Amino acid sequence: MDIKNVKREDGKLSFQTAVDAASFEAAVNKAYLKAKKNIAIPGFRKGKAPRMIIEGMYGADVFYEDAVNELALDAFKAGMEEVKDRTVGDPMITNYNVADDKTLTIDFETALYPEVTLGEYKGLQAYKAPVKIMAADVNKELETIQKRNARIVAVERAAKDGDTVNIDFDGYKDGVRFDGGKAEGHDLVLGSGAFVPGFEDQIVGMKAGEEKDIDITFPENYHADLAGAAVVFKVKVNEVKESQLPALDDEFAKDVSEFDTLKEYKASIKKDLETKKKDAADSEYRNKLMAKAVENMTVTVPAAMVDERVDRVVADYTRNCTAQGFTLEQYLGMMGLDENAFRTYIRPNCENDVKVELLLEKVAEVENFTIAEEDIESEYKTAAEMYNMDVEKIKATVAAEVIADDLKMRKASELIFSTGVALDKEEESEAAAEEKPAAKKTAAKKTTKKAEATAEEKPAAKKTTKKAEASAEEKPAAKKTATKKAAAKKTEE
């Protein structure tokens, strides 16, 4: 195939591929044979009309579009083998033309893999929160564990906040029982807010065996049948139970841990809290360094790359939902979203993830990282153990090049972190930094002697704070006006 009119503009690659007449004719005939079974022509049984008759009725080009799509994949591949550019996303057929001699030309357009210009990525500075666990932190965690191990016991007294009451209830609206308003033997923790506002408050003070009618008005934002409705619940308290906390002593430590004394257990809690807080501080610090490295680089991310990442995230969510027995639509419905809103919501994070990958890929290239064969083998072994699969099956699924690229990006990430400088104070914004000197000058003027105040003041030098240079203005992506089908689907088959 002949490739011509190759252009690289605005982050896009376009070229034209020529297809000889014989190949085009074969594709047209294939399109006819595939479509004729659904075509009814007067005088012929359905699916039996000759090609020339159909073309005579509907035009010689009736099968051209299907033929073009049949040839598109091979034509695009031929073009890519010649231009050798790295592209992203699915290609588009922007135009095609059939000449008088029945040769075909197809015009393709696709997004080029973005060019990355690195800024500073080594020696970056970011605030790292100190790790300090106080006695109050340990006691708070210990109290949580204590409550988790509390005993629930029946008591012979009136119910109060924090108690668990076992109740029967039956709800009526205008004297008629309504759906979902009846239950027996229901355990309710008073003060939990699990019921409609006002319900739990009116149970406080009731004793086991006591019955009571409770008047409630549902909130206006409740579901339609009961929104704003005044109802009556007939309630009977079957049992009142309270939580009895275990004593915080050595016996408690033995019951809930591997330690013999409370002192040892508290020391263990402190160590665990320090580890968690350190991990959180490290993670936040790393994120700040990475964000700075991303901010320092220059790149224009094609929409196609973000689209692919969004598709991948949605697919992951779909699989996870299916594994748990419900649909993605049901999951999103619980959050008040539909799929389009969800895609819009996750898109900024997806774009940032793409930028991080582009950054790390470029750092690995600039630093000329190499990966030893034994490191790749080690990764295969780790993956096989993690997924309980045979190593050879993992190798058949994931190419060694993919493993090597991932390890290079890990090296790049570690380089950014290992050369980073941790600050013990939060960095000030540029605006705040500029304001401070001015404040000092003002204070200084107030303390000058009254006699000096009459001295002629020199005009203050005009501050001309420079604005940060904007990155090169992005031209809006050329609107794809292809009137034909994209070659995308063909590339996926």
XYZ file of C-alpha atoms in Angstrom:
493
model
C 0.000 0.000 0.000
C 1.152 3.511 -0.819
C 1.385 5.968 2.106
C 1.377 9.720 1.493
C 0.360 13.128 2.904
C 1.864 12.368 6.316
C 1.313 15.276 8.732
C 2.064 15.794 12.411
C 0.217 18.801 13.800
C -1.400 19.786 17.100
C -0.534 16.454 18.693
C -2.163 14.485 15.884
C -0.881 12.248 13.130
C -2.670 12.069 9.791
C -1.826 10.191 6.626
C -3.428 8.743 3.537
C -3.238 5.117 2.460
C -3.851 4.031 -1.135
C -5.474 0.642 -1.857
C -5.206 -0.943 -5.308
C -8.327 -1.535 -7.402
C -8.240 -5.343 -7.111
C -8.152 -5.259 -3.293
C -10.942 -2.705 -3.203
C -13.109 -4.720 -5.594
C -12.624 -7.838 -3.451
C -13.700 -5.890 -0.357
C -16.764 -4.470 -2.121
C -17.835 -7.943 -3.260
C -17.341 -9.274 0.267
C -19.544 -6.478 1.584
C -22.205 -7.364 -1.002
C -22.180 -11.070 -0.082
C -22.512 -10.190 3.588
C -25.369 -7.727 3.080
C -27.440 -9.322 0.294
C -29.278 -11.782 2.559
C -31.098 -8.836 4.114
C -31.900 -7.049 0.838
C -35.272 -7.479 -0.876
C -35.562 -6.367 -4.513
C -38.832 -6.649 -6.482
C -38.666 -9.628 -8.827
C -36.090 -11.491 -6.725
C -36.396 -13.627 -3.638
C -34.962 -11.952 -0.533
C -31.205 -12.374 -0.544
C -31.017 -13.447 -4.179
C -30.706 -10.108 -5.981
C -27.504 -9.792 -8.085
C -25.000 -7.165 -7.046
C -25.353 -5.177 -10.279
C -29.125 -4.919 -9.755
C -28.701 -3.626 -6.212
C -26.039 -1.158 -7.310
C -28.300 -0.059 -10.154
C -31.097 0.732 -7.736
C -29.116 2.238 -4.848
C -25.974 3.525 -6.554
C -22.565 2.104 -7.343
C -21.263 3.195 -3.964
C -23.872 1.338 -1.904
C -21.285 -1.123 -0.540
C -18.316 1.273 -0.415
C -18.549 2.214 3.247
C -18.612 -1.404 4.415
C -15.736 -2.203 2.058
C -13.685 0.695 3.427
C -14.206 -0.507 6.979
C -13.202 -3.994 5.877
C -9.898 -2.652 4.547
C -9.294 -0.037 7.251
C -7.361 -2.137 9.742
C -4.772 -3.388 7.270
C -4.537 0.046 5.667
C -3.917 1.722 9.013
C -1.352 -0.878 10.052
C 0.481 -0.404 6.758
C 0.626 3.322 7.378
C 1.885 2.910 10.929
C 4.632 0.527 9.812
C 5.924 3.250 7.529
C 5.568 6.338 9.736
C 6.673 4.448 12.884
C 5.115 7.032 15.229
C 3.815 6.075 18.662
C 0.106 6.807 18.880
C -2.690 6.535 21.429
C -6.394 5.892 21.238
C -8.393 4.655 18.282
C -7.760 5.965 14.756
C -10.483 7.761 12.823
C -11.286 7.534 9.132
C -11.707 11.209 8.267
C -12.356 10.662 4.559
C -12.126 8.181 1.720
C -12.211 8.509 -2.028
C -12.712 6.068 -4.896
C -11.032 7.172 -8.109
C -12.279 6.511 -11.643
C -9.880 3.575 -11.918
C -11.442 2.115 -8.725
C -8.370 2.644 -6.597
C -9.205 3.699 -3.032
C -7.568 6.221 -0.725
C -8.376 6.324 3.004
C -7.474 9.307 5.205
C -6.647 8.451 8.836
C -6.176 10.628 11.897
C -5.029 9.564 15.346
C -3.511 11.121 18.456
C 0.265 11.104 18.792
C 1.830 9.839 22.004
C 2.534 13.035 23.967
C 5.962 14.597 24.110
C 7.167 15.168 27.673
C 9.629 17.871 28.687
C 10.865 17.251 32.196
C 11.363 20.008 34.710
C 12.989 19.512 38.100
C 12.277 16.065 39.510
C 15.250 15.473 41.795
C 15.922 17.289 45.046
C 12.349 18.523 45.368
C 11.196 19.824 48.738
C 7.942 19.074 50.529
C 6.575 19.177 54.048
C 6.598 15.898 55.948
C 4.430 15.718 59.037
C 6.229 14.636 62.230
C 5.286 11.321 63.779
C 4.493 11.738 67.443
C 2.030 9.609 69.392
C 0.729 11.060 72.646
C -0.651 9.174 75.648
C -4.097 10.507 74.717
C -3.834 8.819 71.310
C -3.061 5.480 72.924
C -5.889 5.890 75.440
C -8.363 6.748 72.699
C -7.457 3.617 70.758
C -7.641 1.569 73.945
C -11.124 2.928 74.664
C -12.253 1.921 71.176
C -11.015 -1.620 71.779
C -12.641 -1.595 75.216
C -16.026 -0.646 73.720
C -15.633 -3.288 71.055
C -15.281 -5.901 73.774
C -18.112 -4.628 75.956
C -20.775 -7.030 77.260
C -24.423 -6.282 76.499
C -26.526 -7.212 79.551
C -30.201 -6.762 80.431
C -31.009 -4.217 83.129
C -34.121 -3.516 85.226
C -34.359 0.252 84.792
C -35.598 2.918 82.414
C -33.806 3.189 79.077
C -31.303 5.962 78.501
C -29.093 7.153 75.659
C -26.486 4.568 74.734
C -28.672 1.638 75.827
C -29.817 -1.053 73.437
C -33.571 -1.607 73.533
C -35.356 -4.567 72.023
C -38.693 -3.316 70.686
C -41.802 -4.193 68.711
C -43.243 -1.340 66.672
C -46.136 -0.820 64.318
C -46.610 2.388 62.296
C -49.912 3.981 61.237
C -50.683 6.898 58.929
C -54.201 8.319 59.198
C -55.134 5.213 61.191
C -53.940 2.819 58.462
C -50.831 0.648 58.833
C -48.186 1.644 56.252
C -45.657 -0.615 54.520
C -42.278 -0.985 56.218
C -43.498 0.416 59.505
C -43.798 -2.851 61.462
C -41.178 -5.061 63.121
C -40.832 -7.336 66.131
C -37.801 -8.021 68.310
C -35.791 -5.186 66.779
C -32.621 -4.093 68.597
C -32.090 -0.335 68.562
C -29.211 1.618 70.093
C -30.674 4.817 71.527
C -28.879 7.895 70.267
C -27.586 6.131 67.162
C -29.871 8.116 64.835
C -30.902 4.920 63.073
C -34.600 5.850 63.178
C -36.578 8.908 62.115
C -35.708 11.991 64.216
C -37.767 12.052 67.404
C -38.385 8.306 67.562
C -35.449 7.331 69.764
C -35.871 10.360 72.039
C -39.373 9.235 72.984
C -38.203 5.745 73.949
C -35.749 7.142 76.481
C -37.311 6.616 79.908
C -39.355 3.540 78.943
C -38.901 0.243 80.818
C -39.145 -3.377 79.741
C -42.802 -4.366 79.250
C -43.960 -0.772 78.788
C -46.034 0.232 75.739
C -46.442 3.681 74.245
C -47.770 5.525 71.203
C -45.095 7.710 69.626
C -46.078 10.631 67.394
C -43.616 11.307 64.564
C -43.561 13.633 61.566
C -41.377 12.335 58.743
C -38.855 14.758 57.191
C -39.860 16.534 53.996
C -36.983 14.844 52.131
C -38.169 11.346 53.074
C -39.387 9.065 50.291
C -42.555 10.181 48.549
C -45.174 8.065 50.382
C -44.229 9.389 53.824
C -42.496 12.726 53.152
C -43.755 15.240 55.707
C -46.395 12.811 56.968
C -47.579 12.699 60.589
C -47.668 9.081 61.817
C -48.117 7.123 65.033
C -45.899 4.233 66.087
C -47.265 1.786 68.636
C -44.123 0.714 70.512
C -43.515 -1.988 73.102
C -40.158 -2.292 74.880
C -39.276 -5.940 75.370
C -35.884 -5.472 77.004
C -33.436 -2.773 78.033
C -29.757 -3.616 77.765
C -26.627 -1.686 78.597
C -23.008 -2.009 77.601
C -20.709 -3.027 80.436
C -17.138 -2.112 79.684
C -14.405 -4.496 80.820
C -11.859 -3.125 83.271
C -8.656 -1.902 81.658
C -6.223 -4.168 83.467
C -3.793 -6.999 82.821
C -6.648 -9.508 82.422
C -8.141 -7.355 79.682
C -4.769 -7.254 77.918
C -4.533 -11.059 78.084
C -8.062 -11.452 76.669
C -7.670 -9.180 73.667
C -3.981 -9.497 72.828
C -0.882 -11.647 73.039
C 0.496 -9.616 75.925
C 0.386 -10.439 79.648
C 0.213 -6.911 80.995
C -1.700 -3.758 80.109
C 1.571 -1.843 80.032
C 2.957 -4.131 77.339
C -0.281 -3.927 75.391
C -0.319 -0.124 75.498
C 3.297 -0.095 74.282
C 2.215 -2.307 71.364
C -0.712 0.014 70.571
C 1.642 2.976 70.562
C 4.007 1.195 68.190
C 1.158 0.313 65.822
C -0.134 3.882 65.857
C 3.362 5.185 65.127
C 3.650 2.821 62.169
C 0.265 3.885 60.772
C 0.994 7.566 61.261
C 4.447 7.212 59.697
C 3.006 5.377 56.695
C 0.372 8.091 56.282
C 2.993 10.855 56.564
C 5.274 9.080 54.090
C 2.410 8.623 51.633
C 1.373 12.273 51.855
C 4.996 13.397 51.496
C 5.503 11.205 48.434
C 2.287 12.492 46.878
C 3.481 16.073 47.338
C 6.850 15.349 45.728
C 5.172 13.592 42.812
C 2.705 16.451 42.378
C 5.611 18.908 42.199
C 7.445 16.806 39.627
C 4.272 16.611 37.528
C 3.736 20.361 37.871
C 7.317 20.995 36.739
C 7.017 18.996 33.523
C 5.428 20.177 30.288
C 3.020 17.878 28.490
C -0.291 18.008 26.669
C -2.242 14.859 27.409
C -4.441 13.678 24.527
C -8.081 13.229 25.479
C -7.847 9.679 24.115
C -5.390 8.701 26.854
C -7.689 9.999 29.558
C -10.667 8.318 27.892
C -8.863 4.983 27.990
C -8.033 5.397 31.678
C -11.632 6.329 32.513
C -12.842 3.247 30.604
C -10.422 1.094 32.566
C -11.596 2.440 35.929
C -15.256 1.943 34.997
C -14.477 -1.617 33.878
C -12.734 -2.317 37.207
C -15.725 -1.007 39.147
C -18.060 -3.087 37.005
C -16.082 -6.266 37.698
C -15.955 -5.568 41.428
C -19.691 -4.901 41.576
C -20.448 -8.091 39.660
C -18.239 -10.095 42.030
C -20.275 -8.744 44.960
C -23.613 -9.575 43.375
C -24.887 -6.228 42.119
C -24.561 -4.016 39.062
C -22.555 -0.863 38.544
C -25.838 0.984 37.995
C -27.083 -0.140 41.420
C -23.814 0.868 43.095
C -23.801 4.315 41.498
C -27.479 4.741 42.314
C -26.649 4.476 46.025
C -24.386 7.507 45.561
C -26.938 9.405 43.512
C -24.912 9.099 40.294
C -25.371 7.647 36.839
C -22.493 6.380 34.710
C -21.991 9.669 32.849
C -21.787 11.612 36.104
C -19.405 9.002 37.515
C -17.142 9.290 34.474
C -17.079 13.068 34.876
C -16.297 12.691 38.579
C -13.315 10.341 38.108
C -11.870 12.054 35.031
C -9.590 14.568 36.843
C -7.972 11.781 38.867
C -7.591 9.671 35.747
C -5.882 12.552 33.957
C -3.496 13.016 36.883
C -2.704 9.282 36.890
C -1.848 9.475 33.181
C 0.445 12.450 33.830
C 2.241 10.562 36.607
C 2.834 7.608 34.286
C 4.138 9.895 31.538
C 6.453 11.553 34.062
C 7.867 8.277 35.361
C 8.253 6.863 31.879
C 10.245 9.918 30.791
C 12.405 9.914 33.935
C 13.233 6.246 33.334
C 14.204 7.084 29.753
C 16.377 10.079 30.711
C 18.055 8.176 33.548
C 18.616 5.230 31.172
C 17.369 2.668 33.675
C 17.936 -0.976 32.836
C 16.324 -4.049 34.365
C 18.230 -7.264 35.031
C 16.771 -10.566 33.843
C 16.756 -11.931 37.394
C 14.599 -8.982 38.525
C 12.010 -9.822 35.881
C 12.042 -13.471 36.937
C 11.586 -12.421 40.555
C 8.519 -10.374 39.592
C 7.031 -13.341 37.754
C 7.590 -15.532 40.798
C 6.006 -12.973 43.145
C 2.963 -12.614 40.877
C 2.577 -16.402 40.642
C 2.592 -16.716 44.435
C 0.173 -13.819 44.858
C -2.391 -15.238 42.423
C -1.625 -18.881 43.173
C -0.787 -19.560 39.541
C 1.954 -21.384 37.717
C 4.871 -19.110 36.744
C 4.692 -20.196 33.110
C 1.025 -19.196 32.925
C 1.907 -15.774 34.266
C 4.634 -15.464 31.631
C 2.169 -16.422 28.908
C -0.208 -13.704 30.132
C 2.204 -10.836 30.817
C 5.114 -10.075 28.480
C 8.583 -9.581 29.936
C 8.686 -6.103 28.350
C 5.649 -5.075 30.368
C 7.302 -6.258 33.589
C 10.511 -4.432 32.691
C 8.665 -1.175 31.934
C 6.838 -1.382 35.259
C 10.104 -1.920 37.147
C 11.685 1.046 35.362
C 8.811 3.263 36.436
C 9.188 2.042 40.003
C 12.856 3.001 39.845
C 11.906 6.436 38.553
C 9.412 6.868 41.366
C 11.960 5.833 43.968
C 14.506 8.264 42.509
C 12.094 11.168 43.009
C 11.407 10.107 46.587
C 14.960 9.235 47.589
C 16.312 12.586 46.408
C 13.460 14.560 47.955
C 14.080 16.899 50.872
C 11.627 16.735 53.770
C 10.692 20.078 55.305
C 9.628 20.359 58.933
C 7.335 23.314 58.226
C 4.503 23.773 55.774
C 5.578 25.780 52.728
C 4.079 29.222 52.385
C 2.273 30.300 49.266
C 3.993 32.922 47.102
C 1.303 35.457 47.989
C 1.853 34.964 51.711
C 5.621 35.211 51.281
C 5.266 38.539 49.463
C 2.954 39.994 52.098
C 5.237 39.367 55.071
C 8.030 41.855 54.193
C 5.407 44.564 53.633
C 3.983 43.894 57.074
C 7.420 44.277 58.634
C 7.927 47.635 56.921
C 4.611 48.876 58.252
C 5.548 47.879 61.788
C 8.906 49.568 61.432
C 7.281 52.843 60.446
C 5.140 52.808 63.579
C 8.208 52.577 65.806
C 10.203 55.373 64.175
C 10.736 58.508 66.193
C 8.237 61.290 65.710
C 11.004 63.649 64.611
C 11.971 61.307 61.771
C 8.396 61.188 60.529
C 8.817 64.645 59.000
C 11.732 63.519 56.902
C 10.894 63.482 53.256
C 9.868 60.008 52.226
C 11.238 58.635 49.036
C 8.606 57.259 46.724
C 8.282 53.521 47.141
C 9.590 51.487 44.269
C 6.715 50.095 42.293
C 6.366 46.391 42.816
C 6.002 44.543 39.566
C 5.395 41.012 40.673
C 5.856 38.854 37.652
C 3.134 36.445 36.822
C 4.185 32.850 36.338
C 4.795 32.274 32.691
C 1.881 30.368 31.277
C 2.638 27.251 29.363
C 2.251 27.536 25.609
C -1.356 28.261 24.782
C -3.109 25.048 23.908
C -4.920 25.077 20.644
C -8.329 23.515 20.837
C -8.325 19.972 19.551
C -9.481 19.814 15.959
C -13.046 18.663 15.867
C -13.321 15.249 14.324
C -15.769 15.572 11.482
C -15.433 12.102 10.074
C -18.577 11.113 8.287
C -17.561 7.501 8.129
C -17.153 4.859 10.784
C -14.034 4.897 12.889
C -11.427 2.265 12.283
C -11.424 1.851 16.052
C -13.703 -1.138 16.127
C -11.648 -2.883 13.497
C -8.510 -2.418 15.554
C -10.192 -4.110 18.512
C -11.296 -7.194 16.568
